CSV table of C-alpha atoms in Angstrom, one decimal:
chain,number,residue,atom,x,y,z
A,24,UNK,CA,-53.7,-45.8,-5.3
A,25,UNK,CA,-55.3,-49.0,-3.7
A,26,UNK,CA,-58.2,-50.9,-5.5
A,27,UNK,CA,-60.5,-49.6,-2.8
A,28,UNK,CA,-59.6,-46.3,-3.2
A,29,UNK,CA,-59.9,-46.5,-6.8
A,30,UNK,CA,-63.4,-47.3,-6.4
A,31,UNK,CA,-64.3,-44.6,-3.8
A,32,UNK,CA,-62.8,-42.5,-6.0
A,33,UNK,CA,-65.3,-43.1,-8.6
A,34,UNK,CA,-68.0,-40.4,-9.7
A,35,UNK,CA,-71.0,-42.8,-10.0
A,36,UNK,CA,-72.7,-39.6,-11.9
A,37,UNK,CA,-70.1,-39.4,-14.7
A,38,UNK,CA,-69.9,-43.6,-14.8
A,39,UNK,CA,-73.5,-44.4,-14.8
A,40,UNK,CA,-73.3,-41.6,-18.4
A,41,UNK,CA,-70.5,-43.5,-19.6
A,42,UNK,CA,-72.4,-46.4,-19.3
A,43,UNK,CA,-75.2,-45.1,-21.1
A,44,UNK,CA,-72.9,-44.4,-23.8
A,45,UNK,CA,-70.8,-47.5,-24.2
A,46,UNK,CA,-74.7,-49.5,-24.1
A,47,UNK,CA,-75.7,-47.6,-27.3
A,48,UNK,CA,-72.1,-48.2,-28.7
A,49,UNK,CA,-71.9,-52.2,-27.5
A,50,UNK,CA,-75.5,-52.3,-28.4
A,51,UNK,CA,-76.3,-54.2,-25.0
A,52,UNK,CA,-78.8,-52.9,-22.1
A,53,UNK,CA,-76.9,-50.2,-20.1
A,54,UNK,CA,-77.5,-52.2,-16.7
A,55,UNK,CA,-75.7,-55.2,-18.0
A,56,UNK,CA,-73.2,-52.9,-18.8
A,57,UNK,CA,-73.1,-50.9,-15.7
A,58,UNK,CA,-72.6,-54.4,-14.0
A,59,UNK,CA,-69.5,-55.1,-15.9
A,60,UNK,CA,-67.9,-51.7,-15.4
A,61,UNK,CA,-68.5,-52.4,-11.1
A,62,UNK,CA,-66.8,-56.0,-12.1
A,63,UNK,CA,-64.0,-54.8,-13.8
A,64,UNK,CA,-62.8,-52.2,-11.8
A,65,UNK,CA,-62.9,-54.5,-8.6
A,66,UNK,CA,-61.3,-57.8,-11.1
A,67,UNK,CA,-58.8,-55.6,-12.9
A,68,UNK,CA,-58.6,-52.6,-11.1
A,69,UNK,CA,-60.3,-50.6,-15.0
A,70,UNK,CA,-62.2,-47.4,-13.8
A,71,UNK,CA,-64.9,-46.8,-16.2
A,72,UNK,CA,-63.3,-44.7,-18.5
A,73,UNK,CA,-60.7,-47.6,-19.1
A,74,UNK,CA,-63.9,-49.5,-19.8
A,75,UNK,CA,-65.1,-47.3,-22.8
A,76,UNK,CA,-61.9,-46.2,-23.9
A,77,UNK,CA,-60.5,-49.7,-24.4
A,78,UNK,CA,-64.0,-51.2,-25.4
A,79,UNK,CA,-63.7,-54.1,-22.0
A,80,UNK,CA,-67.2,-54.9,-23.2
A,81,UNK,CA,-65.6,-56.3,-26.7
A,82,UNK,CA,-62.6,-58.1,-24.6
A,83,UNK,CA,-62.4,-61.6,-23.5
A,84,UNK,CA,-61.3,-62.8,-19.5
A,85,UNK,CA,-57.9,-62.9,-21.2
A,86,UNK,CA,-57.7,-60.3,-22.9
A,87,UNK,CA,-58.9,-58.2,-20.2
A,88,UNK,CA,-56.7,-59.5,-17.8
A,89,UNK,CA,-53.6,-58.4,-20.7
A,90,UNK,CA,-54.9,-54.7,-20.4
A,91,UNK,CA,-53.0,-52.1,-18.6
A,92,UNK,CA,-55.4,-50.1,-16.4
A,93,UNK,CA,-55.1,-46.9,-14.3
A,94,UNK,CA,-55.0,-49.2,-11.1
A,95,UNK,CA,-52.4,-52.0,-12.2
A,96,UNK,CA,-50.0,-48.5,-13.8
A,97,UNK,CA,-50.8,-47.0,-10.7
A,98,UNK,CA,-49.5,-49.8,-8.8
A,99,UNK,CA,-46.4,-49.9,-11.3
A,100,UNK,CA,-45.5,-46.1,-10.6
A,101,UNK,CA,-46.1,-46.7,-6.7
A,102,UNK,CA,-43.7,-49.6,-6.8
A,103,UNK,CA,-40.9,-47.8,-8.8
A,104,UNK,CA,-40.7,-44.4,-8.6
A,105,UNK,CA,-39.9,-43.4,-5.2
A,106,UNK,CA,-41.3,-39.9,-4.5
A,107,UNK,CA,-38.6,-38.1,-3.4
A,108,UNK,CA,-37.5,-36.9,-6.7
A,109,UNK,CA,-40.7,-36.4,-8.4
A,110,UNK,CA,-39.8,-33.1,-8.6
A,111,UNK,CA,-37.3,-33.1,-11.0
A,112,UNK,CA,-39.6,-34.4,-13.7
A,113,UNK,CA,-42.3,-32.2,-12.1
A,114,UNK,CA,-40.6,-28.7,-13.0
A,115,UNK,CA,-39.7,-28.1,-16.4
A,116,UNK,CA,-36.6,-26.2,-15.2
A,117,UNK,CA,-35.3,-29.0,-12.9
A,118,UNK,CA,-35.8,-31.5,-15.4
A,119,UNK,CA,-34.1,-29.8,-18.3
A,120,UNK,CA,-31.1,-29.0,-15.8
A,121,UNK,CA,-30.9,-32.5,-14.7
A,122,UNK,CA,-30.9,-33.3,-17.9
A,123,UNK,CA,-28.7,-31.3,-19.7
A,124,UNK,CA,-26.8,-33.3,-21.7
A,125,UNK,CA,-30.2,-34.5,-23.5
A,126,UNK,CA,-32.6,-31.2,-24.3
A,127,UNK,CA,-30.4,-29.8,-27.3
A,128,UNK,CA,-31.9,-26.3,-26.6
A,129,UNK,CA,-31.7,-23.1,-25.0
A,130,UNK,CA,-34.4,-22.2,-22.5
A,131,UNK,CA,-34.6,-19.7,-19.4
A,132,UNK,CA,-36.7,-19.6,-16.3
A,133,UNK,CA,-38.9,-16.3,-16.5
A,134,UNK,CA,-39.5,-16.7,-12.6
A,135,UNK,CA,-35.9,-15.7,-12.0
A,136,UNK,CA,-34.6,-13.8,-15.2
A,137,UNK,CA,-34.5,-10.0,-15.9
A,138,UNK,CA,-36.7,-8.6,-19.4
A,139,UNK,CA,-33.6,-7.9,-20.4
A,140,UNK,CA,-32.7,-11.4,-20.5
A,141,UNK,CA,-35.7,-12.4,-22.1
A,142,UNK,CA,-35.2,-9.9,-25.0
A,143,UNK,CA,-31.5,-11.0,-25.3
A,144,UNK,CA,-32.9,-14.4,-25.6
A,145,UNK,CA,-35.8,-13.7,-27.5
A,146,UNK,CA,-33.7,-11.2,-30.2
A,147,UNK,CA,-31.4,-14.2,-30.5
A,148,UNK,CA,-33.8,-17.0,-31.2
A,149,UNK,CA,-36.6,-14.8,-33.2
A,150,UNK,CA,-38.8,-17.4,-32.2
A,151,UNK,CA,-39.3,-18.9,-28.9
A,152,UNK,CA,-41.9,-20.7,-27.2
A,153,UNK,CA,-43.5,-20.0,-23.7
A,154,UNK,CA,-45.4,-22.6,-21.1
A,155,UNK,CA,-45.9,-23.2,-17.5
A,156,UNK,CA,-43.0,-24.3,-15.2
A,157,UNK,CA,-45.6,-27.8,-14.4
A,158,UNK,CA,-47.5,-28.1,-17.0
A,159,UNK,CA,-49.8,-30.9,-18.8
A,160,UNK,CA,-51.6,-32.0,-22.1
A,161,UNK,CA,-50.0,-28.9,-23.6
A,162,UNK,CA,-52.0,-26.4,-21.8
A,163,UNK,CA,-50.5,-23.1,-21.7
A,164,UNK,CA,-47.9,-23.2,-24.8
A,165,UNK,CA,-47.8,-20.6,-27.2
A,166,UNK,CA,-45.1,-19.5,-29.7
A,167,UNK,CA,-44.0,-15.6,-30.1
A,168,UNK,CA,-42.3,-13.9,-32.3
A,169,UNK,CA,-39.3,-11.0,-31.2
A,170,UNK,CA,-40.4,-8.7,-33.9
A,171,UNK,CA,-43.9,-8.6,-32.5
A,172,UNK,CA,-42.9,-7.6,-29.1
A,173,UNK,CA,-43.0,-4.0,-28.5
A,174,UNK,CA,-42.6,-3.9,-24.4
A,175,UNK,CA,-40.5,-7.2,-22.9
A,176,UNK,CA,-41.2,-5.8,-19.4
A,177,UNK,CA,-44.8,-5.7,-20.3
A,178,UNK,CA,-44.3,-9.4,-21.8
A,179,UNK,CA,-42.5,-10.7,-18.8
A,180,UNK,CA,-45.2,-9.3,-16.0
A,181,UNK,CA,-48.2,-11.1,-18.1
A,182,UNK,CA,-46.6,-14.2,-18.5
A,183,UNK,CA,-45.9,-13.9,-14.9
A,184,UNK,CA,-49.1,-13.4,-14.4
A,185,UNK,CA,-50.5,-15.8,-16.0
A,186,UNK,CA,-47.9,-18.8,-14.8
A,187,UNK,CA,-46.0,-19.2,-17.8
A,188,UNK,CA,-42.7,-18.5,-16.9
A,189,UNK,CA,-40.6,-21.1,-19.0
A,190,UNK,CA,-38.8,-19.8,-22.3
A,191,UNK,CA,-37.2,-21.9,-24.8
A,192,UNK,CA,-36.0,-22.5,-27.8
A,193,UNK,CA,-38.3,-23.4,-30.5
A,194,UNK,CA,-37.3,-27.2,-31.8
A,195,UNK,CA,-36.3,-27.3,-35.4
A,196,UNK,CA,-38.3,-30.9,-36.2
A,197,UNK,CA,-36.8,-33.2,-38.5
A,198,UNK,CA,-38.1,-32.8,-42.3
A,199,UNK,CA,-39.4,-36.5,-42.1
A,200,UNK,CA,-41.4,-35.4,-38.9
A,201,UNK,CA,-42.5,-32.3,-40.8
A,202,UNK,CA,-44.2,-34.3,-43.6
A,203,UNK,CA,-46.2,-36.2,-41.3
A,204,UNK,CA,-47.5,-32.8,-39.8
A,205,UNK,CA,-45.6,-29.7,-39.5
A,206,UNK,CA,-47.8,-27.5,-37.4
A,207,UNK,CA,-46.1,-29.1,-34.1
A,208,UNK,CA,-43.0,-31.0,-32.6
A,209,UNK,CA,-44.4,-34.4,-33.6
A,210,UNK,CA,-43.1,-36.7,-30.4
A,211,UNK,CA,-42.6,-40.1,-29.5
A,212,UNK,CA,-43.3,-41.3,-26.4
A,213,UNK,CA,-40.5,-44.2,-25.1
A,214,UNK,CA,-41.2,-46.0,-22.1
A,215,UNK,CA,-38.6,-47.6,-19.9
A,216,UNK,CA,-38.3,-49.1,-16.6
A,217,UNK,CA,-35.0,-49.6,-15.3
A,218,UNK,CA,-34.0,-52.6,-14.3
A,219,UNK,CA,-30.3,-53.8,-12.2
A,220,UNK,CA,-29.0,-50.9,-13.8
A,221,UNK,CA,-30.4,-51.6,-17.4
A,222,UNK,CA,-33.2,-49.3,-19.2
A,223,UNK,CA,-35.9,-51.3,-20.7
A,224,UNK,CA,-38.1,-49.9,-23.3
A,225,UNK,CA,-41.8,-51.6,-23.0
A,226,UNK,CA,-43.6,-49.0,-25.3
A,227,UNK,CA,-43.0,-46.6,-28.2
A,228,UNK,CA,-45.9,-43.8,-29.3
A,229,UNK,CA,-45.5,-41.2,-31.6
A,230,UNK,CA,-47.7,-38.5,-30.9
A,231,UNK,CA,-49.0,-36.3,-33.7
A,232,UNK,CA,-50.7,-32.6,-33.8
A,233,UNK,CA,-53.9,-32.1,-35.6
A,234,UNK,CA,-55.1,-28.7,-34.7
A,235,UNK,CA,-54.1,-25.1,-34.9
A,236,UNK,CA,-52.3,-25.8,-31.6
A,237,UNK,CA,-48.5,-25.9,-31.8
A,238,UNK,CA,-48.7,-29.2,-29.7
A,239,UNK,CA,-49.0,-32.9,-30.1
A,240,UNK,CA,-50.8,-34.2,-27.2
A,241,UNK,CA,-53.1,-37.1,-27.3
A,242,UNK,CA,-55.2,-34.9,-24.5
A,243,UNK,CA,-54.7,-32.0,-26.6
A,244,UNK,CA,-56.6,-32.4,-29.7
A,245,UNK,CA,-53.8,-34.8,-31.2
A,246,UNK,CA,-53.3,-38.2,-32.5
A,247,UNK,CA,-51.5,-41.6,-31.0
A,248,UNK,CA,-50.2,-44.4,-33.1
A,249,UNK,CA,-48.2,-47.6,-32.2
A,250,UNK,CA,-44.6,-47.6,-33.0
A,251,UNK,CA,-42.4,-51.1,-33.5
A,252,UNK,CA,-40.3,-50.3,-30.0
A,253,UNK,CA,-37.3,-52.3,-31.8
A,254,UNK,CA,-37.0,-50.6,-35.6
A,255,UNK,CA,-39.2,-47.5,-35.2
A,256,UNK,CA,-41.8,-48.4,-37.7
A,257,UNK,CA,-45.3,-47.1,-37.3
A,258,UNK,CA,-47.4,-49.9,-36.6
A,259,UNK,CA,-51.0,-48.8,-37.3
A,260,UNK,CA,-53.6,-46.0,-38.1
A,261,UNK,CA,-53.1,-43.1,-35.7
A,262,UNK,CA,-56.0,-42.6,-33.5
A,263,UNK,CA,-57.7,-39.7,-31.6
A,264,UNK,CA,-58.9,-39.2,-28.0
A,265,UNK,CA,-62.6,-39.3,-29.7
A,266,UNK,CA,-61.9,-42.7,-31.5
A,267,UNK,CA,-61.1,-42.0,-35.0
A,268,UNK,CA,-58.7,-43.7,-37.0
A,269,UNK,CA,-56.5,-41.9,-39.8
A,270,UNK,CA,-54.7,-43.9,-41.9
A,271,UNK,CA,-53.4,-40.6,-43.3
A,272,UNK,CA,-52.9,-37.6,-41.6
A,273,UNK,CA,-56.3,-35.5,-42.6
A,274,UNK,CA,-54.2,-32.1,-43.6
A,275,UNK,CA,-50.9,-33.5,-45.3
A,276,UNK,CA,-51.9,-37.3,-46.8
A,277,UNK,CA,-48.5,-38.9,-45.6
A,278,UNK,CA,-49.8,-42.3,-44.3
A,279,UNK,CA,-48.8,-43.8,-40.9
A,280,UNK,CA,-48.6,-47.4,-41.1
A,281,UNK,CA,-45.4,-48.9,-42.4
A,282,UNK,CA,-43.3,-45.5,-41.9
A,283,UNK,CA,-40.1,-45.4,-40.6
A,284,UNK,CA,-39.3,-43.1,-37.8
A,285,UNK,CA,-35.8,-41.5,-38.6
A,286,UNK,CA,-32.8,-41.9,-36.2
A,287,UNK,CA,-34.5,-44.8,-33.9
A,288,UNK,CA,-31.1,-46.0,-33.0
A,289,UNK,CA,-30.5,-43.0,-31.5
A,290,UNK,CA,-33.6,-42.6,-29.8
A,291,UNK,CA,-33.3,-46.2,-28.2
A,292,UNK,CA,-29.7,-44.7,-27.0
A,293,UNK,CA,-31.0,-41.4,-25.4
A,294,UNK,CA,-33.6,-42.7,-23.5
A,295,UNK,CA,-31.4,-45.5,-22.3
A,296,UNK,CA,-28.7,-43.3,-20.7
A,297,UNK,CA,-31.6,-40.8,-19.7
A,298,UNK,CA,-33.0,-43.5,-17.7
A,299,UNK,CA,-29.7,-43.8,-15.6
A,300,UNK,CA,-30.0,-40.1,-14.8
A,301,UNK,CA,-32.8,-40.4,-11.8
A,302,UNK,CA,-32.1,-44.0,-10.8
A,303,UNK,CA,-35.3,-43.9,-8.4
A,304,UNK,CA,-37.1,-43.3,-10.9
A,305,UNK,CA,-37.4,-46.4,-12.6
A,306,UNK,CA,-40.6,-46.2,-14.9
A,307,UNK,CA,-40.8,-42.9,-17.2
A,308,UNK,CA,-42.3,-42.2,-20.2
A,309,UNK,CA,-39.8,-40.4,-22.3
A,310,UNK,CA,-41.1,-37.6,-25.0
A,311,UNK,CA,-38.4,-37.5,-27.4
A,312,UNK,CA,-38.4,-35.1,-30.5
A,313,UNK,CA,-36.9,-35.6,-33.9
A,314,UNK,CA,-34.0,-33.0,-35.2
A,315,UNK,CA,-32.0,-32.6,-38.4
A,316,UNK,CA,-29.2,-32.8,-35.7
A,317,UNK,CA,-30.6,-36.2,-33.5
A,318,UNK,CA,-32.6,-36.7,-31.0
A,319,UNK,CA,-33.7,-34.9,-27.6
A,320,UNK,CA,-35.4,-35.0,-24.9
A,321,UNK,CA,-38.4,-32.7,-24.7
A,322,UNK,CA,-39.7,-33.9,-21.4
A,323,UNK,CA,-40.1,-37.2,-18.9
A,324,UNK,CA,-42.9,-38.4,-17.2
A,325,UNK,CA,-42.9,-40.0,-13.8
A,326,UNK,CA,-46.1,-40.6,-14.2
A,327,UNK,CA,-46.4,-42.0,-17.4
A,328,UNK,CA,-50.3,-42.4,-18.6
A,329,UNK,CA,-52.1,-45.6,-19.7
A,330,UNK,CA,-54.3,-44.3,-22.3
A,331,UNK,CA,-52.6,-44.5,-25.6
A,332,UNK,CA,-51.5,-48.1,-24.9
A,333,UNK,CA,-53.2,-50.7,-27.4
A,334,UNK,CA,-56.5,-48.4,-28.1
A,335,UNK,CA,-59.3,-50.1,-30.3
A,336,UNK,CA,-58.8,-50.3,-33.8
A,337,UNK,CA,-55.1,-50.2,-33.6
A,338,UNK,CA,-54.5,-53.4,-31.9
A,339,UNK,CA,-55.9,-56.1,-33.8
A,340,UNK,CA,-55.0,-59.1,-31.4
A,341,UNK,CA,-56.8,-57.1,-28.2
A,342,UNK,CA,-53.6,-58.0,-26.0
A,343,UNK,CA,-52.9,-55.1,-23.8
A,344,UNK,CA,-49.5,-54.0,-22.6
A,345,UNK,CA,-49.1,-55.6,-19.2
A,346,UNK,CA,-47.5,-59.0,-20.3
A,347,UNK,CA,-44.6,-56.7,-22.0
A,348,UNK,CA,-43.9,-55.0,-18.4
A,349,UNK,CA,-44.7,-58.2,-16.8
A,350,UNK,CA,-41.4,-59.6,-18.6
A,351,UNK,CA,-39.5,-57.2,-16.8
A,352,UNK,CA,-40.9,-56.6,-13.5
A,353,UNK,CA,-43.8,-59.3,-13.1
A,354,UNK,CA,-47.1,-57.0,-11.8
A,355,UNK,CA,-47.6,-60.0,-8.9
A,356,UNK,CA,-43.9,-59.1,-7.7
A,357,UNK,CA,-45.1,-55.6,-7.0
């Protein structure tokens, strides 16, 4: 998406709220601020939600220049992901065939398979979760028990029905994951961008559930918090979409900063031979889950999303993310 395009695409309604929101945060008159949001998003391509959510009115030129906006990562995804295979990462079932070798579960596509295929399945497992084939922010997912289920052809036409037709395996989380929060699969998010035939990683975030949801999303009710992409150390208080910090997760105490995420090795491994798997697509946000057994890949994003990068409160120099993909692809180059 051009910079023009960006700005057409703007819902003056929605931004002129925002800016009436950020003024009573900032503590500054809402037309100076309204200015600066119109300057930002033509000067760093920053819509007005990157303007409140990464506080641009409490950034300097430089800093703001540092900051990776929905523009400059839409310019990243144009560059390296050519479209042709968007698909794969697009639907759940061609992604976790593509990617075999990586998921570590069983799963089965309900838009094909028999309800006597979903009960063997489902018998086998006693557990398994259900979501939509192209899902987002978690929408969709529930968990179901075999002993509940008195009709599987009854079960199979409403999920059907209601476009939730992939089945798998629930993931057994790893018991360091589980003290953090065990009401979810607690993932990281790893981002790479291939490079001559090397992965890159240029970002680690471990998302973490706090809700009675069984997911983890950021967009979903859950937390985000910065994770040394090198050792696998938690860098800083997790934060939620709404802005609050938590040193500690709220239900179980265990605190974030200075925890060591278990197996990073291995994760650093996995998403660097995953990476080879789609070649043209070179930037993907990786969401890897934590097992007693290693590793796996829960999903891949094509399209991976700006918003949990170097949030307020969690980033105490204010330098964004772009000068770490700038060392491997300069943004100019693009």
């Amino acid at each position: 998406m051009g910079l023009f395009s960006l700005i057409r695409g703007m819902d003056t309604k929605r931004m002129r709220a925002t800016a009436r929101q950020v003024a009573r945060e900032a503590h500054r008159p809402t037309p100076v601020i309204f200015c600066d949001m119109v300057w930002c998003g033509f000067k760093y391509q920053a819509g007005y939600l990157d303007y409140a959510l990464f506080h641009f009115w409490d950034l300097t030129a430089a800093q703001r220049a540092t900051v990776l906006t929905r523009g400059k990562n839409n310019r990243y995804v144009s560059a390296l992901n050519g479209k042709e295979e968007w698909n794969v990462f697009d639907e759940k079932p061609l992604f976790l065939k593509r990617f075999a070798p990586f998921v570590g579960r069983r799963w089965l596509d309900l838009t094909t398979a028999s309800a006597e295929e979903l009960r063997s399945l489902g018998e086998e497992l006693g557990r398994f979760l259900v979501k939509p084939r192209d899902g987002t922010h978690g929408d969709g997912v529930e968990i179901i028990s075999a002993a509940e289920v008195a009709d599987w052809a009854a079960l199979l036409e409403r999920l059907r029905a209601q476009e939730r037709t992939l089945c798998e395996e629930v993931i057994v989380q790893h018991p360091d994951l589980n003290a953090i929060w065990p009401g979810s699969v607690n993932t990281v998010r790893v981002v790479t961008i291939l490079k001559e035939g090397k992965a890159y990683v240029v970002a680690a975030y471990l998302r973490v559930g706090n809700s009675d949801r069984p997911v983890d999303n950021f967009n979903g009710g859950g937390m985000a918090v910065p994770v040394d992409k090198d050792t696998g150390v938690i860098l800083a208080s997790a934060r939620d979409k709404a802005g609050t910090l938590y040193e500690c997760h709220p239900a179980t105490g265990t605190p974030f900063q200075g925890t060591q995420l278990p197996l990073w090795p291995e994760v650093l491994e996995l998403v660097g031979k995953a990476a080879l798997v789609v070649p043209s697509i070179r930037y993907v946000g990786w969401d890897v889950a934590f097992t007693p057994k290693g590793p796996i890949l829960v999903e891949g994003n094509q399209y991976p999303g700006h918003d949990i990068y170097c949030l307020p409160g969690q980033n105490p120099s204010k330098i964004g993310l772009l000068p770490v993909l700038d060392a491997v692809i300069p943004y100019k180059s693009l």
